[in-house]
Coordinates of C-alpha atoms (C1' of nucleotides) in Angstrom, one line a residue:
Chain A
M1 CA 116.3 67.6 119.1
S2 CA 119.3 67.2 121.0
K3 CA 118.0 68.1 124.5
K4 CA 119.5 66.3 127.5
I5 CA 117.2 63.5 128.1
S6 CA 117.7 61.7 131.7
D7 CA 118.6 58.5 132.5
S8 CA 115.3 57.6 134.0
T9 CA 113.6 58.9 131.1
I10 CA 115.8 56.2 129.0
K11 CA 115.3 53.5 131.9
R12 CA 111.4 53.8 131.5
L13 CA 111.4 54.1 127.7
T14 CA 113.0 50.7 128.2
L15 CA 110.4 49.7 130.6
Y16 CA 107.5 50.7 127.9
Y17 CA 109.5 49.2 125.2
Y18 CA 109.4 45.8 126.4
F19 CA 106.0 45.6 127.8
L20 CA 104.4 46.7 124.5
T21 CA 106.9 44.3 123.0
T22 CA 104.7 41.3 125.3
K23 CA 101.5 42.4 123.8
K24 CA 102.4 43.1 120.0
D25 CA 100.3 40.1 118.6
N26 CA 97.1 41.2 120.9
T27 CA 94.0 42.4 119.3
D28 CA 94.1 45.8 120.4
I29 CA 96.6 47.8 118.3
V30 CA 96.3 50.9 119.9
I31 CA 97.3 51.5 124.0
S32 CA 96.4 54.6 126.0
S33 CA 99.1 56.6 127.4
Q34 CA 97.0 55.5 131.0
E35 CA 97.1 51.9 130.2
L36 CA 100.5 51.7 129.6
A37 CA 101.6 53.7 132.8
Q38 CA 99.8 51.6 134.6
S39 CA 101.3 48.3 133.5
I40 CA 104.5 49.9 134.7
G41 CA 103.5 51.8 137.6
V42 CA 104.1 55.7 136.6
T43 CA 101.9 58.3 135.9
D44 CA 100.0 58.7 132.5
A45 CA 101.6 62.1 132.2
Q46 CA 104.9 60.8 132.6
V47 CA 104.6 58.5 129.9
R48 CA 103.4 61.4 127.4
K49 CA 106.2 63.5 128.6
D50 CA 109.0 60.9 128.3
L51 CA 107.5 60.1 124.6
T52 CA 107.5 63.9 123.6
Y53 CA 111.2 64.3 123.8
F54 CA 111.6 62.3 120.8
G55 CA 108.6 63.0 118.9
S56 CA 104.7 62.9 118.2
F57 CA 103.8 59.1 118.2
G58 CA 100.3 58.8 119.1
K59 CA 96.9 59.9 118.1
R60 CA 94.8 62.1 120.1
G61 CA 91.5 60.6 121.2
T62 CA 92.8 57.6 120.2
G63 CA 95.9 56.4 121.7
Y64 CA 99.6 55.2 120.5
N65 CA 99.6 52.3 117.6
I66 CA 101.4 49.6 119.9
K67 CA 103.4 48.1 116.2
H68 CA 104.3 52.0 115.6
L69 CA 105.2 52.9 118.9
C70 CA 107.7 49.8 119.6
E71 CA 109.3 50.9 115.8
K72 CA 109.8 54.0 117.1
L73 CA 111.1 53.1 120.7
S74 CA 113.3 50.4 119.0
N75 CA 114.9 53.0 117.0
I76 CA 115.7 55.3 120.0
L77 CA 117.0 52.7 122.3
G78 CA 119.2 51.0 119.3
V79 CA 117.5 47.6 120.4
K80 CA 118.4 46.2 116.5
K81 CA 122.0 46.2 117.2
V82 CA 123.5 43.6 119.4
I83 CA 126.0 45.4 121.2
E84 CA 129.1 43.2 122.3
V85 CA 130.6 43.9 126.0
A86 CA 133.4 43.0 128.1
L87 CA 133.5 41.7 131.8
V88 CA 136.0 42.0 134.2
G89 CA 135.8 40.2 137.1
V90 CA 134.4 36.7 136.6
G91 CA 133.5 35.7 140.4
N92 CA 130.4 34.8 141.5
L93 CA 128.9 38.1 140.4
G94 CA 130.9 38.2 137.5
K95 CA 129.6 34.1 136.8
A96 CA 125.6 35.5 137.5
L97 CA 125.8 38.2 134.8
M98 CA 127.2 36.2 132.2
S99 CA 124.6 33.5 132.7
Y100 CA 121.9 36.8 133.0
R101 CA 119.4 35.7 129.9
G102 CA 118.5 39.9 130.2
F103 CA 121.3 40.6 128.6
E104 CA 120.5 39.0 125.3
E105 CA 116.7 39.8 125.5
Y106 CA 118.0 43.4 125.6
G107 CA 120.8 43.0 122.7
Y108 CA 123.8 42.4 124.4
K109 CA 126.6 39.7 123.9
I110 CA 128.9 39.1 126.8
K111 CA 132.0 38.9 124.0
Y112 CA 135.0 38.7 126.2
I113 CA 135.9 38.1 129.9
F114 CA 139.1 38.7 132.0
D115 CA 140.2 38.5 135.5
S116 CA 143.2 39.0 137.1
D117 CA 143.2 35.3 139.3
H118 CA 145.8 33.3 138.0
Q119 CA 143.8 30.2 138.6
K120 CA 141.5 31.6 136.3
I121 CA 143.4 33.2 133.2
G122 CA 143.8 30.7 130.1
K123 CA 141.1 28.7 131.2
K124 CA 137.3 28.2 129.8
I125 CA 134.7 29.5 131.6
M126 CA 131.2 28.7 131.0
G127 CA 132.0 28.8 127.4
Y128 CA 134.5 31.9 127.5
T129 CA 138.3 32.0 127.8
C130 CA 139.2 34.2 130.7
F131 CA 142.1 37.2 129.6
N132 CA 144.5 38.4 132.3
T133 CA 143.4 41.6 132.8
F134 CA 146.5 42.9 131.6
A135 CA 145.3 42.3 128.3
I136 CA 142.0 44.7 128.2
P137 CA 144.1 47.4 126.3
E138 CA 145.0 44.9 123.8
V139 CA 141.5 43.0 123.4
V140 CA 139.9 45.7 124.0
K141 CA 140.9 48.3 121.6
K142 CA 141.6 45.5 119.0
N143 CA 138.1 44.2 118.8
K144 CA 136.6 47.8 119.5
I145 CA 134.5 47.5 122.3
N146 CA 133.4 50.1 123.5
M147 CA 131.0 49.1 126.6
A148 CA 132.2 46.8 130.1
I149 CA 130.8 45.2 132.7
M150 CA 132.8 45.7 135.8
S151 CA 132.2 42.8 138.8
V152 CA 135.6 43.6 140.4
P153 CA 136.6 44.1 144.0
K154 CA 136.2 48.0 145.0
D155 CA 139.9 48.4 145.6
S156 CA 140.8 47.3 141.9
A157 CA 138.1 48.9 140.4
Q158 CA 139.3 52.9 139.8
N159 CA 142.6 50.7 138.3
V160 CA 140.2 48.2 135.8
A161 CA 138.4 51.5 134.8
E162 CA 141.0 53.3 133.9
K163 CA 142.4 50.7 131.5
L164 CA 138.8 49.9 130.0
I165 CA 138.6 53.9 129.6
N166 CA 141.9 54.1 127.8
S167 CA 141.4 51.7 125.7
G168 CA 138.3 52.9 124.4
V169 CA 135.3 51.8 126.4
R170 CA 132.9 54.5 126.8
A171 CA 129.9 53.1 128.8
I172 CA 130.7 50.9 132.2
L173 CA 128.4 49.3 134.1
N174 CA 130.0 49.0 137.7
F175 CA 129.1 46.7 140.6
A176 CA 131.8 47.9 142.9
P177 CA 130.7 49.4 145.8
C178 CA 132.5 52.5 144.7
K179 CA 132.7 55.8 142.5
I180 CA 134.7 55.8 139.5
I181 CA 136.3 58.9 139.1
H182 CA 137.1 59.9 135.4
D183 CA 137.9 63.0 133.6
S184 CA 136.3 62.2 130.2
S185 CA 132.8 64.0 129.2
K186 CA 132.8 61.2 126.7
V187 CA 132.7 58.3 129.4
K188 CA 129.7 57.2 131.2
V189 CA 129.9 55.3 134.3
I190 CA 126.4 53.7 135.9
N191 CA 126.8 52.3 139.4
V192 CA 125.0 49.4 140.8
D193 CA 125.9 49.2 144.5
V194 CA 123.5 46.3 145.7
A195 CA 124.4 46.5 149.4
S196 CA 124.4 50.2 149.6
E197 CA 120.8 50.3 147.9
L198 CA 120.1 47.1 150.8
K199 CA 121.4 49.8 153.3
A200 CA 119.2 52.1 152.3
L201 CA 116.1 49.9 152.9
S202 CA 117.2 49.1 156.0
Y203 CA 117.6 52.7 157.2
Y204 CA 113.8 53.1 156.0
L205 CA 112.9 50.5 158.3
L206 CA 114.7 51.8 161.2
S207 CA 112.9 54.9 161.0
N208 CA 109.6 53.4 160.5
K209 CA 109.9 51.4 163.7
Chain B
M1 CA 114.1 65.8 163.2
S2 CA 111.5 63.6 160.9
K3 CA 112.1 65.3 158.0
K4 CA 112.0 63.3 154.6
I5 CA 115.6 61.9 153.9
S6 CA 116.2 60.4 150.1
D7 CA 117.3 57.6 149.3
S8 CA 120.4 59.2 147.7
T9 CA 121.2 60.7 150.8
I10 CA 121.3 57.5 152.6
K11 CA 123.0 55.4 150.0
R12 CA 125.8 58.7 150.4
L13 CA 126.0 58.2 153.8
T14 CA 126.7 54.4 154.1
L15 CA 129.5 55.6 151.5
Y16 CA 131.0 57.9 153.8
Y17 CA 130.8 55.1 156.7
Y18 CA 132.3 52.2 154.7
F19 CA 134.9 54.9 153.6
L20 CA 136.0 56.1 157.3
T21 CA 136.2 52.5 158.5
T22 CA 139.3 51.9 156.3
K23 CA 141.0 55.2 157.8
K24 CA 139.9 54.4 161.4
D25 CA 143.3 53.6 162.6
N26 CA 144.9 56.4 160.7
T27 CA 147.1 59.0 162.3
D28 CA 145.1 61.8 161.1
I29 CA 142.1 62.0 163.6
V30 CA 139.9 64.4 161.6
I31 CA 138.7 64.8 158.2
S32 CA 137.6 67.7 156.4
S33 CA 134.3 67.4 154.2
Q34 CA 136.1 68.4 151.1
E35 CA 138.5 65.3 151.7
L36 CA 135.6 63.2 152.5
A37 CA 134.1 64.4 149.8
Q38 CA 136.9 63.6 147.2
S39 CA 137.5 60.1 148.4
I40 CA 134.0 59.3 147.7
G41 CA 133.5 61.3 144.6
V42 CA 131.1 64.4 145.2
T43 CA 131.2 67.8 146.8
D44 CA 132.1 68.9 149.9
A45 CA 128.7 70.9 150.1
Q46 CA 126.9 67.5 149.4
V47 CA 128.6 65.8 152.3
R48 CA 127.9 68.7 154.9
K49 CA 124.1 68.7 153.7
D50 CA 123.8 65.0 154.1
L51 CA 125.6 65.2 157.4
T52 CA 123.3 67.9 159.0
Y53 CA 120.1 66.3 158.0
F54 CA 121.0 64.3 161.2
G55 CA 122.7 66.8 163.3
S56 CA 125.8 68.9 163.6
F57 CA 128.6 66.3 164.0
G58 CA 132.0 68.6 162.8
K59 CA 133.8 71.3 164.7
R60 CA 134.1 74.3 162.5
G61 CA 137.3 75.6 161.5
T62 CA 138.9 71.7 162.2
G63 CA 136.8 69.0 160.8
Y64 CA 135.1 65.9 161.8
N65 CA 136.5 63.5 164.4
I66 CA 136.4 60.4 162.4
K67 CA 136.1 57.7 165.4
H68 CA 133.0 60.5 166.1
L69 CA 131.4 60.4 163.1
C70 CA 131.8 56.6 162.7
E71 CA 129.6 56.3 165.5
K72 CA 127.0 58.9 164.7
L73 CA 126.9 57.0 161.4
S74 CA 126.7 53.7 162.9
N75 CA 123.5 54.4 164.5
I76 CA 122.0 56.5 161.8
L77 CA 122.5 53.5 159.5
G78 CA 121.8 50.8 162.2
V79 CA 125.2 49.1 161.3
K80 CA 125.2 47.3 164.6
K81 CA 122.0 45.1 164.3
V82 CA 122.4 42.1 162.0
I83 CA 119.4 42.2 159.7
E84 CA 117.9 38.8 158.7
V85 CA 116.5 38.5 155.1
A86 CA 114.8 36.0 153.1
L87 CA 115.5 35.4 149.3
V88 CA 113.2 34.3 147.2
G89 CA 114.6 32.6 143.4
V90 CA 117.7 30.4 143.8
G91 CA 118.6 31.1 140.1
N92 CA 121.8 32.0 138.9
L93 CA 121.6 35.7 140.1
G94 CA 119.8 34.2 143.8
K95 CA 122.9 32.2 144.1
A96 CA 125.7 35.1 143.5
L97 CA 123.7 37.3 145.9
M98 CA 123.9 34.5 148.5
S99 CA 127.7 34.2 147.8
Y100 CA 128.2 37.8 147.8
R101 CA 130.3 39.1 150.6
G102 CA 128.9 42.7 150.8
F103 CA 125.7 41.7 152.5
E104 CA 127.6 40.2 155.3
E105 CA 129.8 43.3 155.9
Y106 CA 127.0 45.5 155.8
G107 CA 125.1 43.7 158.7
Y108 CA 123.0 41.4 156.8
K109 CA 122.3 37.8 156.9
I110 CA 120.3 35.8 154.4
K111 CA 118.3 33.4 156.5
Y112 CA 115.7 31.4 154.5
I113 CA 116.1 30.8 150.9
F114 CA 112.6 30.3 148.6
D115 CA 112.1 28.9 145.0
S116 CA 109.2 27.2 143.2
D117 CA 111.1 24.9 141.4
H118 CA 110.7 21.2 142.8
Q119 CA 114.1 20.1 141.7
K120 CA 115.2 22.6 144.7
I121 CA 112.7 22.4 147.1
G122 CA 114.1 20.7 150.0
K123 CA 117.7 20.3 148.8
K124 CA 120.0 22.1 150.3
I125 CA 121.9 24.6 148.3
M126 CA 124.9 26.5 149.2
G127 CA 124.6 25.3 153.0
Y128 CA 120.6 26.5 153.0
T129 CA 117.6 24.6 152.8
C130 CA 115.1 25.5 150.2
F131 CA 111.7 26.2 150.9
N132 CA 108.6 26.2 149.0
T133 CA 107.7 29.6 147.8
F134 CA 104.3 28.8 148.8
A135 CA 105.7 28.4 152.9
I136 CA 106.7 32.2 152.3
P137 CA 103.6 33.3 154.7
E138 CA 104.5 30.5 157.6
V139 CA 108.3 30.6 157.5
V140 CA 108.3 34.4 156.8
K141 CA 105.7 35.5 159.6
K142 CA 106.9 32.9 162.4
N143 CA 110.5 34.5 162.2
K144 CA 109.3 37.8 162.1
I145 CA 111.2 38.6 158.8
N146 CA 110.5 42.0 157.6
M147 CA 113.5 42.3 154.9
A148 CA 113.4 40.1 151.6
I149 CA 115.6 39.9 148.2
M150 CA 113.6 38.9 145.5
S151 CA 115.5 37.4 142.5
V152 CA 112.6 35.9 140.7
P153 CA 111.3 35.9 136.8
K154 CA 109.6 38.8 136.1
D155 CA 106.1 36.7 135.8
S156 CA 106.0 36.0 139.1
A157 CA 107.2 39.1 140.6
Q158 CA 104.5 40.9 141.3
N159 CA 102.7 37.8 142.9
V160 CA 105.7 37.0 145.0
A161 CA 105.7 40.5 146.5
E162 CA 102.5 40.2 147.6
K163 CA 102.9 37.0 149.8
L164 CA 106.1 38.7 151.5
I165 CA 104.2 41.8 152.1
N166 CA 101.2 40.1 153.5
S167 CA 103.5 38.3 155.6
G168 CA 105.0 41.1 157.1
V169 CA 108.0 42.2 154.7
R170 CA 108.2 45.7 154.6
A171 CA 111.4 46.4 152.5
I172 CA 112.0 44.5 149.3
L173 CA 115.0 44.9 147.1
N174 CA 113.6 43.6 143.8
F175 CA 116.3 42.4 140.9
A176 CA 113.2 41.4 138.5
P177 CA 112.8 44.0 135.7
C178 CA 109.5 45.2 136.5
K179 CA 107.8 47.6 138.9
I180 CA 106.2 46.2 142.1
I181 CA 102.8 47.4 142.4
H182 CA 101.6 48.1 146.0
D183 CA 99.6 50.4 148.0
S184 CA 100.6 50.0 151.7
S185 CA 102.8 53.4 152.6
K186 CA 104.3 51.2 155.0
V187 CA 106.2 49.0 152.4
K188 CA 109.3 50.0 150.3
V189 CA 110.7 48.4 147.5
I190 CA 114.1 49.3 145.9
N191 CA 114.4 47.8 142.0
V192 CA 117.5 47.1 140.7
D193 CA 117.1 46.5 136.9
V194 CA 120.4 45.5 135.6
A195 CA 119.4 45.5 131.9
S196 CA 117.6 48.6 131.8
E197 CA 120.7 50.2 133.5
L198 CA 122.7 48.7 130.8
K199 CA 119.6 50.0 128.1
A200 CA 120.4 53.8 129.5
L201 CA 124.6 53.3 128.9
S202 CA 123.6 51.9 125.5
Y203 CA 121.4 54.9 124.6
Y204 CA 124.4 57.3 125.4
L205 CA 126.6 55.5 123.5
L206 CA 124.4 55.8 120.4
S207 CA 123.6 59.2 121.1
N208 CA 127.4 60.1 120.9
K209 CA 128.3 58.9 117.8
Chain C
dC1 C1' 84.0 63.2 123.2
dG2 C1' 88.3 61.0 124.6
dT3 C1' 93.3 61.0 124.2
dT4 C1' 97.4 63.4 123.0
dG5 C1' 100.9 66.8 123.5
dT6 C1' 103.1 70.5 126.2
dG7 C1' 103.5 75.3 128.9
dA8 C1' 103.4 75.9 133.6
dA9 C1' 103.4 74.6 138.1
dA10 C1' 105.3 71.8 141.6
dG11 C1' 108.4 68.8 144.0
dG12 C1' 112.8 67.7 145.0
dG13 C1' 117.4 67.3 145.1
dT14 C1' 122.1 69.5 144.6
dT15 C1' 125.0 73.8 144.8
dC16 C1' 126.1 78.2 146.3
dA17 C1' 127.6 81.6 149.2
dC18 C1' 128.7 83.6 153.3
dA19 C1' 127.4 83.8 158.4
dG20 C1' 129.1 81.5 162.5
dC21 C1' 132.4 79.4 165.6
dT22 C1' 136.3 77.4 166.8
Chain D
dA1 C1' 142.4 81.3 159.3
dG2 C1' 139.9 77.6 158.3
dC3 C1' 136.0 74.8 158.0
dT4 C1' 131.6 73.9 159.3
dG5 C1' 126.3 74.8 159.0
dT6 C1' 122.8 76.6 156.0
dG7 C1' 119.6 79.5 154.0
dA8 C1' 119.0 80.9 149.5
dA9 C1' 119.4 80.1 144.7
dC10 C1' 119.4 76.6 141.0
dC11 C1' 119.0 73.0 138.4
dC12 C1' 115.8 68.6 137.1
dT13 C1' 112.1 65.9 137.3
dT14 C1' 107.5 65.3 137.8
dT15 C1' 102.5 66.4 138.2
dC16 C1' 99.2 69.4 136.8
dA17 C1' 95.7 70.9 133.7
dC18 C1' 94.1 72.2 129.4
dA19 C1' 94.1 73.6 124.8
dA20 C1' 94.4 71.2 120.2
dC21 C1' 93.6 67.6 117.5
dG22 C1' 91.3 62.9 115.9

DNA sequence: CGTTGTGAAAGGGTTCACAGCT
DNA sequence: AGCTGTGAACCCTTTCACAACG
């Protein structure tokens, strides 16, 4: 079962899951791959393929039992467990992320926040005490945090990432517009580069003039 | 020349461009695909491949002239022109995006902001007058805005997107955790789903226990 | 009969490896 | 000799199409 599953598959599975949770107490207790697919905006074959990486959850001729499928997806995605994350960089983006409901909904809890700005260190920001970035090793190690969100300027991104990784963090969501270079195969970094997403869009606009 | 270029290629080109601008007034006026690749975190073949979709900008045996390459990339990406965008949804994320420097740096200017909350409509928020979402057709059409950022709740996302598209918007950066369904091949939507990115990360954590 | 589950085919992006210039 | 430019090979993801099954 330890085949390699792509990021895209996992992202779609979360979409399936969160769509199904909105339907759970509906009268129709089964859903076809086609209906699920249309709601999410993918093909039905894609839905079935994604699911079969993890098992056979449906009934031929009928479809998928929603409750049953939810449970399976919940297990696959580890929804039940609340995961504590550290957030580094309490600028505008960092604050937006702190107040972003989606994280809670998806089972995350921002537990510690860090910044290198002395105006912020030690102060309470949106209910959280802001730690010095230098305290990352101490705080992260002691509390066994293994997931972090980085909303720092790109010049300090690599540096902060190394601090996090050396302190035991194994998954980083990076908002700085740069690739994080690391050699451990046990560490996974996902980049969210908002501006370069936009750039891709405007290239599209340009090339369709 | 009208081959289809992938989003990933365009995103990398922007990384090349913005990296090179930091080197422009350096002494070394040429750079090899290898050096550029290492700085960004990709392979040298990838760099060369990306560039050759648009032409031959280098000198064999030497490398790429930085200034020359910058100019070429600037043209490809349409860097010079400032693009005006509309932002719909002035919640926390919306505000973060409004104060996000990256956009300006990459040649974007948020010009109009919209929200459906009557507490916000008509008020000045961070220097911008907030319009009613219902005014999208009027404002967007009149001012020929063709790019938009959506930071609205997922329940209104499809609705807002349709308003934008019907008003002439052809490129949307969508932060709502849902796919936007549209039939026009002239419209491009890029989704940035922060929570599901995180979810992909935590699946990774889980599967490596 | 309808829908799943799945091997096979197709499609798309990345890497290889080397010919071709400078 | 060194580095680019590029077809071919490779790999990964999506789609197809249909056998299997309730």
